[in-house]
Structure formats: C-alpha cells, structure tokens
Coordinates of C-alpha atoms and ligand atoms in Angstrom, one line a residue:
L9 CA -11.6 -4.9 -39.0
W10 CA -10.6 -8.5 -39.3
I11 CA -7.9 -7.6 -41.8
Y12 CA -6.7 -5.0 -39.4
L13 CA -6.5 -7.5 -36.5
Q14 CA -4.8 -10.1 -38.6
D15 CA -2.2 -7.6 -39.6
K16 CA -1.6 -6.8 -35.9
F17 CA -1.3 -10.4 -35.0
K18 CA 1.0 -11.1 -37.9
Q19 CA 3.4 -8.5 -36.5
S20 CA 3.4 -9.8 -33.0
L21 CA 3.3 -13.6 -33.4
S22 CA 5.6 -16.1 -34.9
K23 CA 4.6 -17.6 -38.3
V24 CA 3.7 -20.9 -36.7
S25 CA 1.5 -19.3 -34.1
Y26 CA -0.1 -17.1 -36.6
D27 CA -0.9 -19.9 -38.9
T28 CA -2.2 -22.1 -36.1
W29 CA -4.4 -19.7 -34.2
I30 CA -5.2 -16.7 -36.4
Q31 CA -5.5 -18.2 -39.9
S32 CA -8.1 -20.6 -38.7
A33 CA -10.2 -18.0 -37.0
N34 CA -12.9 -15.7 -38.3
L35 CA -14.8 -12.7 -37.2
V36 CA -18.5 -13.4 -36.9
R37 CA -20.1 -10.6 -35.0
V38 CA -19.5 -7.0 -34.0
T39 CA -21.7 -5.2 -31.6
D40 CA -21.6 -2.0 -29.6
N41 CA -19.3 -3.5 -27.0
S42 CA -18.1 -6.8 -28.2
V43 CA -16.5 -8.6 -31.0
T44 CA -17.0 -12.4 -31.6
V45 CA -14.3 -14.5 -33.0
E46 CA -15.2 -18.0 -34.3
V47 CA -12.5 -20.6 -33.9
P48 CA -12.5 -24.3 -35.0
S49 CA -12.3 -26.1 -31.7
T50 CA -12.4 -25.9 -28.0
L51 CA -8.7 -26.2 -27.9
H52 CA -8.4 -23.1 -30.1
K53 CA -10.9 -21.3 -27.9
E54 CA -9.0 -22.0 -24.8
Y55 CA -5.8 -20.8 -26.4
W56 CA -7.4 -17.6 -27.5
Q57 CA -8.9 -17.0 -24.1
N58 CA -5.7 -17.6 -22.3
N59 CA -3.1 -16.2 -24.5
L60 CA -4.5 -13.8 -27.1
T61 CA -7.2 -12.0 -25.2
T62 CA -4.9 -9.2 -23.8
R63 CA -3.6 -8.4 -27.3
M64 CA -7.0 -8.5 -28.8
V65 CA -8.3 -6.1 -26.2
E66 CA -5.4 -3.8 -27.0
Y67 CA -5.9 -4.0 -30.8
L68 CA -9.6 -3.4 -30.5
Y69 CA -9.0 -0.5 -28.3
E70 CA -6.6 1.0 -30.9
Y71 CA -9.2 0.4 -33.6
F72 CA -12.3 1.7 -31.9
G73 CA -10.8 4.0 -29.4
R74 CA -12.6 2.4 -26.6
E75 CA -12.9 -0.8 -24.7
I76 CA -14.5 -3.7 -26.6
S77 CA -14.7 -7.2 -25.2
P78 CA -13.6 -10.1 -27.4
L79 CA -15.7 -13.2 -27.2
F80 CA -14.8 -16.6 -28.7
V81 CA -17.1 -19.3 -30.0
T82 CA -16.3 -22.6 -31.6
S83 CA -17.7 -23.3 -35.0
E84 CA -20.1 -25.7 -33.4
E85 CA -21.4 -23.2 -30.9
Q86 CA -21.7 -20.7 -33.7
A87 CA -23.8 -23.1 -35.8
N88 CA -26.1 -23.7 -32.9
H89 CA -26.4 -20.0 -32.3
E90 CA -27.4 -19.4 -36.0
E91 CA -30.0 -22.1 -35.8
N92 CA -31.7 -20.7 -32.8
K93 CA -31.7 -17.2 -34.1
E94 CA -34.8 -15.9 -35.8
P95 CA -34.1 -14.6 -39.2
Q96 CA -32.9 -11.1 -38.8
K97 CA -31.5 -8.5 -41.0
S98 CA -27.8 -9.2 -41.5
E99 CA -25.3 -7.4 -39.4
S100 CA -22.7 -5.5 -41.1
F101 CA -19.2 -5.9 -39.8
D102 CA -17.9 -2.5 -40.5
H103 CA -20.7 -0.9 -38.6
I104 CA -21.2 -1.2 -34.9
S105 CA -24.7 -2.6 -34.8
M106 CA -27.4 -1.3 -32.6
V107 CA -27.7 -2.6 -29.2
S108 CA -30.5 -1.7 -26.8
S109 CA -29.2 0.6 -24.3
T110 CA -29.3 0.2 -20.6
L111 CA -27.4 1.6 -17.6
N112 CA -24.1 -0.1 -16.7
S113 CA -24.3 -0.9 -13.0
K114 CA -20.5 -0.3 -12.6
Y115 CA -20.9 3.3 -13.6
S116 CA -22.3 4.9 -10.4
F117 CA -21.4 7.8 -8.2
D118 CA -20.0 5.4 -5.7
T119 CA -17.4 4.1 -8.0
F120 CA -16.5 7.6 -9.4
V121 CA -13.4 9.1 -8.0
I122 CA -13.5 12.9 -7.8
G123 CA -10.4 14.9 -8.7
K124 CA -9.5 18.3 -10.0
G125 CA -10.3 17.5 -13.6
N126 CA -13.8 16.3 -13.0
Q127 CA -15.1 17.9 -9.8
M128 CA -17.2 20.5 -11.5
A129 CA -18.7 17.8 -13.8
H130 CA -19.3 15.6 -10.8
A131 CA -21.1 18.3 -8.9
A132 CA -23.3 19.3 -11.8
A133 CA -24.2 15.6 -12.3
L134 CA -25.3 15.3 -8.8
V135 CA -27.4 18.4 -9.0
V136 CA -29.1 17.2 -12.1
A137 CA -29.8 13.7 -10.7
E138 CA -31.4 15.3 -7.6
E139 CA -33.2 18.2 -9.3
P140 CA -33.7 17.1 -12.8
G141 CA -35.1 19.5 -15.4
T142 CA -34.9 22.6 -13.4
I143 CA -31.4 24.1 -13.1
Y144 CA -29.0 22.8 -15.7
N145 CA -31.0 21.8 -18.7
P146 CA -29.4 20.5 -20.8
L147 CA -26.3 19.4 -18.9
F148 CA -23.5 19.1 -21.4
F149 CA -20.2 17.3 -20.6
Y150 CA -17.3 17.6 -23.0
G151 CA -13.7 16.3 -22.9
G152 CA -11.3 13.7 -24.3
V153 CA -11.8 10.0 -24.6
G154 CA -11.8 7.9 -21.5
L155 CA -12.2 10.7 -19.0
G156 CA -15.5 9.6 -17.5
K157 CA -18.2 11.3 -19.5
T158 CA -20.2 8.1 -20.0
H159 CA -19.6 7.0 -16.5
L160 CA -21.0 10.2 -15.1
M161 CA -24.0 10.0 -17.4
H162 CA -24.9 6.6 -16.2
A163 CA -24.3 7.7 -12.6
I164 CA -27.0 10.4 -13.1
G165 CA -29.3 7.7 -14.3
H166 CA -28.7 5.4 -11.3
Q167 CA -29.1 8.2 -8.8
Y168 CA -32.2 9.4 -10.5
L169 CA -33.7 5.9 -10.4
Q170 CA -32.9 5.6 -6.8
I171 CA -34.9 8.7 -6.0
N172 CA -37.7 7.9 -8.5
P173 CA -37.8 4.2 -9.0
N174 CA -40.5 4.5 -11.7
A175 CA -38.8 7.1 -13.8
K176 CA -38.3 6.4 -17.4
I177 CA -34.8 6.8 -18.4
K178 CA -33.2 6.4 -21.8
Y179 CA -29.5 6.2 -22.4
V180 CA -28.4 6.1 -26.0
S181 CA -25.3 6.9 -28.0
S182 CA -25.9 9.5 -30.8
E183 CA -25.1 6.7 -33.3
N184 CA -27.8 4.5 -31.9
F185 CA -30.2 7.4 -31.9
A186 CA -29.4 8.0 -35.6
N187 CA -29.8 4.2 -36.3
D188 CA -33.1 4.1 -34.5
F189 CA -34.3 7.1 -36.4
I190 CA -33.4 5.7 -39.8
N191 CA -34.9 2.3 -39.0
S192 CA -38.1 4.0 -37.9
I193 CA -38.3 5.6 -41.3
Q194 CA -37.6 2.4 -43.2
N195 CA -40.0 0.4 -41.1
R196 CA -42.6 3.2 -40.9
T197 CA -42.5 3.1 -37.1
Q198 CA -41.8 6.8 -36.6
E199 CA -44.7 7.1 -34.1
K200 CA -43.1 4.4 -31.9
F201 CA -39.7 6.0 -32.2
R202 CA -41.1 9.3 -31.0
Q203 CA -42.9 7.6 -28.1
Q204 CA -39.7 5.9 -27.1
Y205 CA -37.7 9.1 -27.0
R206 CA -40.2 11.7 -26.0
N207 CA -41.9 9.8 -23.3
V208 CA -39.0 9.8 -20.9
D209 CA -38.1 11.7 -17.8
L210 CA -34.4 11.7 -18.4
L211 CA -32.7 11.4 -21.8
L212 CA -29.0 10.7 -21.9
V213 CA -27.4 11.1 -25.3
D214 CA -23.7 10.1 -25.5
D215 CA -21.1 11.3 -27.9
I216 CA -23.2 13.8 -29.9
Q217 CA -20.2 14.7 -32.0
F218 CA -21.4 11.8 -34.2
F219 CA -24.4 13.9 -35.2
A220 CA -22.0 15.8 -37.5
D221 CA -23.1 15.4 -41.1
K222 CA -26.4 13.7 -40.2
E223 CA -28.9 16.3 -41.3
G224 CA -32.1 14.3 -40.9
T225 CA -31.1 13.0 -37.5
Q226 CA -30.3 16.4 -36.3
E227 CA -33.7 17.6 -37.5
E228 CA -35.3 14.8 -35.5
F229 CA -33.2 15.4 -32.5
F230 CA -34.1 19.0 -32.5
H231 CA -37.7 18.1 -32.2
T232 CA -37.0 15.5 -29.5
F233 CA -35.0 18.1 -27.6
N234 CA -37.8 20.6 -27.8
A235 CA -40.5 18.2 -26.7
L236 CA -38.5 17.1 -23.7
Y237 CA -37.4 20.6 -22.8
D238 CA -40.9 22.0 -23.0
D239 CA -42.0 19.2 -20.6
R240 CA -39.2 20.1 -18.2
K241 CA -37.6 16.8 -18.7
Q242 CA -33.9 16.6 -18.1
I243 CA -31.5 16.1 -21.0
V244 CA -27.8 15.2 -20.6
L245 CA -25.4 15.3 -23.5
T246 CA -21.7 14.5 -23.9
S247 CA -19.3 15.1 -26.7
D248 CA -15.5 15.2 -27.2
R249 CA -15.7 18.9 -27.9
L250 CA -17.9 21.9 -27.5
P251 CA -21.1 22.1 -29.7
N252 CA -19.8 25.0 -31.8
E253 CA -16.7 22.9 -32.6
I254 CA -18.7 20.0 -34.0
P255 CA -18.6 20.3 -37.8
K256 CA -22.0 20.8 -39.5
L257 CA -24.0 20.8 -36.3
Q258 CA -27.0 23.0 -37.0
E259 CA -26.8 26.4 -35.4
R260 CA -30.2 26.0 -33.6
L261 CA -28.9 22.8 -31.9
V262 CA -25.6 24.6 -30.9
S263 CA -27.6 27.4 -29.3
R264 CA -30.0 25.1 -27.5
F265 CA -27.1 23.0 -26.1
A266 CA -25.8 26.2 -24.6
W267 CA -29.0 26.9 -22.8
G268 CA -28.0 24.9 -19.8
L269 CA -24.6 24.2 -18.4
S270 CA -21.5 23.0 -20.3
V271 CA -18.7 21.5 -18.2
D272 CA -15.5 20.1 -19.4
I273 CA -13.6 17.1 -18.0
T274 CA -9.9 17.3 -18.2
P275 CA -7.3 14.5 -17.7
P276 CA -6.7 13.4 -14.1
D277 CA -3.6 14.5 -12.2
L278 CA -1.3 11.9 -10.7
E279 CA -3.0 12.0 -7.3
T280 CA -6.4 11.3 -8.8
R281 CA -5.0 8.5 -11.0
I282 CA -3.5 6.8 -7.9
A283 CA -6.9 7.1 -6.2
I284 CA -8.7 5.6 -9.1
L285 CA -6.3 2.7 -9.3
R286 CA -6.6 2.1 -5.6
K287 CA -10.3 2.0 -5.9
K288 CA -10.3 -0.4 -8.8
A289 CA -7.7 -2.6 -7.1
N290 CA -9.8 -2.8 -4.0
A291 CA -12.9 -3.6 -5.9
E292 CA -11.1 -6.4 -7.6
G293 CA -9.6 -7.6 -4.3
L294 CA -6.1 -7.1 -5.6
E295 CA -3.2 -6.5 -3.3
I296 CA -1.0 -3.9 -4.7
P297 CA 1.7 -2.0 -2.8
N298 CA 1.3 1.8 -2.8
D299 CA 4.6 2.4 -4.6
T300 CA 3.4 0.1 -7.4
L301 CA 0.1 2.0 -7.7
S302 CA 2.1 5.2 -8.0
Y303 CA 4.4 3.7 -10.5
I304 CA 1.5 2.6 -12.7
A305 CA -0.3 5.9 -12.4
G306 CA 3.0 7.7 -13.3
Q307 CA 3.3 5.7 -16.5
I308 CA -0.2 6.0 -17.8
D309 CA -1.2 9.6 -17.9
S310 CA -3.4 9.8 -20.9
N311 CA -6.8 8.6 -19.8
I312 CA -8.7 6.6 -17.3
R313 CA -9.6 3.8 -19.6
E314 CA -6.0 3.2 -20.4
L315 CA -5.3 3.3 -16.7
E316 CA -7.8 0.5 -16.2
G317 CA -6.3 -1.4 -19.1
A318 CA -2.9 -1.1 -17.4
L319 CA -4.3 -2.6 -14.2
V320 CA -5.9 -5.5 -16.0
R321 CA -2.7 -6.2 -17.8
V322 CA -0.7 -6.2 -14.6
Q323 CA -3.2 -8.4 -13.0
A324 CA -3.1 -10.9 -15.9
Y325 CA 0.7 -10.8 -15.9
S326 CA 0.9 -11.6 -12.3
A327 CA -1.6 -14.5 -12.8
I328 CA 0.4 -16.0 -15.6
Q329 CA 3.7 -15.6 -13.8
R330 CA 2.2 -16.8 -10.6
N331 CA 3.9 -13.9 -8.8
D332 CA 2.7 -11.1 -6.5
I333 CA 2.2 -7.7 -8.0
T334 CA 5.3 -5.6 -7.5
T335 CA 6.7 -2.6 -9.2
S336 CA 9.1 -4.6 -11.2
L337 CA 6.4 -7.0 -12.3
A338 CA 4.2 -4.0 -13.3
A339 CA 7.1 -2.5 -15.2
D340 CA 7.5 -5.7 -17.2
A341 CA 3.8 -6.0 -17.8
L342 CA 3.5 -2.4 -19.1
K343 CA 6.6 -2.4 -21.2
S344 CA 4.6 -2.2 -24.4
M345 CA 2.1 0.3 -23.2
V346 CA 4.5 2.9 -21.8
K347 CA 5.2 5.6 -24.4
K348 CA 8.6 7.0 -23.4
D349 CA 8.2 10.0 -25.6
K350 CA 4.8 11.1 -24.3
N351 CA 4.3 13.7 -21.7
L352 CA 6.6 16.2 -23.4
D353 CA 4.0 18.9 -23.5
V354 CA 4.2 19.1 -27.2
S355 CA 1.2 20.2 -29.3
I356 CA 0.2 19.1 -32.7
A357 CA 0.8 22.7 -34.0
T358 CA 4.3 22.7 -32.7
I359 CA 5.0 19.3 -34.4
Q360 CA 3.6 20.6 -37.6
Q361 CA 5.8 23.7 -37.5
V362 CA 9.0 21.8 -36.7
V363 CA 8.4 19.1 -39.3
S364 CA 7.5 21.6 -42.1
K365 CA 10.6 23.6 -41.3
Y366 CA 12.8 20.6 -41.1
Y367 CA 11.7 19.4 -44.6
Q368 CA 11.3 22.9 -45.9
I369 CA 7.8 22.7 -47.0
T370 CA 4.9 25.1 -46.2
L371 CA 2.6 24.5 -43.4
A372 CA -0.3 24.6 -45.8
D373 CA 1.2 21.8 -47.9
L374 CA 1.9 19.8 -44.8
K375 CA -1.8 20.0 -43.8
G376 CA -3.1 19.9 -47.4
K377 CA -3.9 17.2 -49.9
K378 CA -1.0 17.2 -52.3
R379 CA 0.2 13.6 -53.0
V380 CA 3.8 14.2 -54.0
R381 CA 6.3 12.3 -52.1
Q382 CA 8.2 15.3 -50.8
I383 CA 5.1 16.4 -49.0
V384 CA 3.4 13.1 -48.2
L385 CA 6.3 11.8 -46.2
P386 CA 6.7 14.8 -43.9
R387 CA 2.9 14.8 -43.5
Q388 CA 3.0 11.2 -42.4
I389 CA 5.9 11.9 -40.1
A390 CA 4.0 14.8 -38.5
M391 CA 1.0 12.6 -38.0
Y392 CA 3.1 9.8 -36.6
L393 CA 4.7 12.2 -34.1
S394 CA 1.4 13.7 -33.1
R395 CA 0.2 10.2 -32.2
E396 CA 3.4 9.3 -30.6
M397 CA 4.1 12.4 -28.6
T398 CA 0.8 13.8 -27.7
N399 CA -2.4 12.5 -26.1
N400 CA -4.6 13.7 -28.9
S401 CA -7.2 11.2 -30.3
L402 CA -6.8 10.0 -33.9
P403 CA -9.9 12.0 -35.1
K404 CA -8.5 15.1 -33.4
I405 CA -5.1 14.6 -35.1
G406 CA -6.9 14.1 -38.5
K407 CA -8.8 17.3 -37.9
E408 CA -5.6 19.3 -37.3
F409 CA -4.3 18.0 -40.6
G410 CA -6.9 19.8 -42.7
G411 CA -9.8 17.6 -41.6
K412 CA -8.6 14.2 -42.6
D413 CA -10.2 11.0 -41.5
H414 CA -8.8 9.1 -38.5
T415 CA -8.1 6.1 -40.8
T416 CA -5.6 8.3 -42.7
V417 CA -3.8 8.9 -39.4
I418 CA -3.7 5.2 -38.6
H419 CA -2.4 4.5 -42.1
A420 CA 0.3 7.2 -41.7
Y421 CA 1.3 5.9 -38.3
E422 CA 1.6 2.4 -39.4
K423 CA 3.5 3.3 -42.5
I424 CA 6.1 5.3 -40.6
E425 CA 6.3 2.7 -37.8
K426 CA 7.1 0.1 -40.4
A427 CA 9.5 2.2 -42.3
L428 CA 11.4 3.0 -39.1
T429 CA 12.3 -0.7 -38.7
K430 CA 14.1 -0.7 -42.1
D431 CA 15.2 2.8 -42.8
D432 CA 18.1 4.1 -40.8
D433 CA 18.1 7.6 -42.4
L434 CA 14.5 8.1 -41.6
K435 CA 15.2 7.0 -38.0
H436 CA 18.0 9.6 -37.8
E437 CA 15.7 12.3 -39.2
L438 CA 13.1 11.5 -36.7
E439 CA 15.5 11.7 -33.9
Q440 CA 16.6 15.1 -35.0
I441 CA 13.1 16.3 -35.2
K442 CA 12.3 15.0 -31.8
K443 CA 15.4 16.8 -30.5
S444 CA 14.2 20.1 -31.8
L445 CA 10.8 19.5 -30.3
Q446 CA 12.3 19.1 -26.9
Ligands
LIG602 P1 -15.6 8.7 -21.8 O1 -17.1 8.5 -21.9 O2 -15.3 10.1 -21.3 O3 -14.8 8.3 -22.9 P2 -15.8 6.7 -19.7 O4 -16.9 7.3 -18.9 O5 -16.2 5.6 -20.6 O6 -15.1 7.8 -20.6 O7 -14.6 6.2 -18.8 C1 -13.6 5.3 -19.1 C2 -13.4 4.3 -18.0 O8 -12.8 5.0 -16.9 C3 -14.7 3.7 -17.5 O9 -14.4 2.4 -17.2 C4 -14.9 4.5 -16.2 O10 -15.6 3.7 -15.2 C5 -13.6 4.9 -15.8 N1 -13.6 6.2 -15.1 C6 -13.6 7.4 -15.7 N2 -13.6 8.4 -14.8 C7 -13.5 7.8 -13.6 C8 -13.4 8.3 -12.2 N3 -13.4 9.6 -12.0 N4 -13.4 7.4 -11.2 C9 -13.4 6.1 -11.5 N5 -13.4 5.5 -12.7 C10 -13.5 6.4 -13.8
LIG603 MG1 -18.0 7.7 -23.5

C-alpha cells in the first residue's frame, strides 16, 4: 500500500516536495477505516493535514474502493502509543485488520435520501426494522459500490434499537466474520464465537461476496444462519451481486439467501443526486447555490460516495481559496475528478469487441491469459477503457476479463496511462477506438 501511495505522490508532487514530505513519512497502521502515517515532526504533520489529506483520501479510495480516513502521527506520538499499548499480535499492513463493529450514527433513515434507484430497498429496510424476523428473512441488498447498502443496513439497526432498546444487534463485514471465525479456531474460543453470533436479535453481514473461496467460513456461516433463522431472528445481508453470481458460494447458502427478499440498489438519477447533495450541504452548514449543486451532481454520476467526495473537495477548495462556493469554483475543484469520457453508455463487452476487432485478435485471446505482446497490449487497453469509460468496479472489470484480479486491472490501467504520456501512436490508436465506441 505504501509503495502504491508513494508512487501516486511521486506523480503528483514536485521532486522537492516529494523528498521533503513523502520520503520522510511511513505507514504505521491500517485498520478497517483508517490509515495512519507517521511523520517526523509536528511541522510535517501540519503540512500533511493541510495540504496532502485530499490527495491521500483520493488515493486510498482508489486503492480500497471505499472511503478510508488518513491519520497522521509524529514519531514521538507514535513511540508513546507503542509504549502504552499492550503487547498484541502484529498487524499486517496488507490486510485490513479486524475492528470491532458498531453502528455508524450517521447512517440512519433520517439521513437517507429516497430516490428511484433505492426506494424498494428503503421500503424493505423499514419493514424489516419494524417487523424483524417475520416477513423478509433474510433481507438481501445487492448493487454497486457506494450506492447505500451499508447505510441502509445501519439504518435498520438504529431503527430496530429505537423500538427495542435492549435488542442485541451485530453488524459485521463478511471479512471480519471470517477473521473472527479463524481466530476462534486458533484461540480455541469457538464457543464464544458462536455465542457472539448466534445470540443476537439482528445480524447484519455486509459484503458477503467476500465469502467466495472461504470454505470453512461458509460452513460456519451456514450454521449461524440456520440457528438465527430457526429462532426467527432477522438477518440482513449485502453484496455487490446476486448470491448465485458469487463465485464458489455453496449452493445451500445461495438457496437460503433466496428464502427472503432480494432487492437491488441502482445508481441514483440526477434528481436524487441533487437531493443528496443538498441534504449533505445542509448538514454541514454549507451555503451552496442551487445551480452549483446541479452542476456537481451532473458531473459525478457514478456513485454516492464519490458524490460526497466531490462535495468535500469543493468545500476544502473554497476554504483554501477563501472564496464562496460557486459553480466556477466547483468546476475548478473537481477538474481532476471529472471523467469526460464517462457516461457514454458503453459496456465492457462492447469495449472488448471493438478493441479485439481493432487489433485483429480474438475475443478469447483478449480475455485469456496469453502473455505475448500482440495480445497483452490490446488487453491492457481494453481494461484501461473499461475503467475510463464505464462505471464498473475494478473487480467487476477483472471478472469480465476471464476472472482476473483487480490488481491486474490497476496495473493495466497505470501502464496505459503512463504510456499515453509518451507514446503518440498509442494515443492516436486510443482516440480511434474511442471514436468507434461512440
Ligand atoms: P455501499 O455500502 O453500497 O458501498 P454506502 O452505504 O457505504 O455504500 O454509501 C456510501 C456513502 O453514500 C455513505 O456515506 C452513505 O451515507 C451515502 N449514501 C448512500 N446512499 C445514500 C442516500 N440514499 N442518501 C444519503 N446518503 C447516501
Ligand atoms: Mg458497503
């Protein structure tokens, strides 16, 4: 991760800046929702906080596909922190470590804006919060990144608690469930693990697509599910796709997940995006003219998390410039976020077809594993365009290319992006391909 970030900063900062601020820093901790950077002095810390935070948030978002907060500590603070900490098992940096899960107070029904893409999901969530365990069990939300699945899940939890203040609720990501399970085996605390998960009134398990390939965890979850279901306890699940599209998800889980109700959440239309921005702006006490809100909502159409990111950026920009928020200020602030080529209604499949035809290779080769240059380059170009021109997530793009890992897609993207700065022929080819796509 640190190498990835360093690379990003290298590309965007002058050499002097890079040497001063980035070289001297170090990654010391990664958790579920934050990343801690250690810097040599308070001066460095202030500089990072004031000048590098926005970029950092952006890069972390690219890397993790979700919002992660950067934290900064001086070496001195870090040393004190280490001293006070009880000896613990070491945290691995590549792996997002386990964090005990609680409900986020910001994710309530009150703060949720209802629109076309999510009204079904919202309605189902309300029903489940008010009559848990009876009608829709399990309730299953699926849809792309940043569309409000986690938000709705927490909202159910809050609402449920309001009605039954003593209820036991457990929110967990599927990864944390898997970690808890594995730890319980290692530490011989399986009984405790089961207590923890089966003794609840409402179990919320987020992003179950990460159960793919985890046989033992699936087995355990199967039993957890059955125990809760038999007790008429409510279960809510989310995923980025339907259960039967999750690779290597056991058939018996797939069929159980279909017992209740599955609802998809689709990207918000313009009107909903404006409403969401307005709500967030009000909550932050920001004064933003209506046409500026429409402008921002018109630029960012992929998902709500990015929409929020755009607002944060505009806000920061106006603070730095000491200027009111206007449309032209917003346009400046969002320059780097706006993808001109997006919104073309192009699918990955179309891109693959056009690219393979253009380079006269077969579709099978384009999606395959052959490593010869005549094939690798078109493949990377097709991946690049899929990222550039569609709103598909990196894992999804990887999947469409014969099940490749998302890091392969990142690699392809960066390779082409870099090549484009030097290679005019390539640039020309890409332009032509884009033309035929339109
Ligand atoms: P997902 O879990 O689907 O990836 P999240 O629930 O994390 O998405 O939502 C991403 C961000 O967008 C969160 O900050 C959330 O509060 C916000 N958000 C999503 N949907 C809505 C909505 N309908 N109204 C207001 N905010 C929303
Ligand atoms: Mg989520």
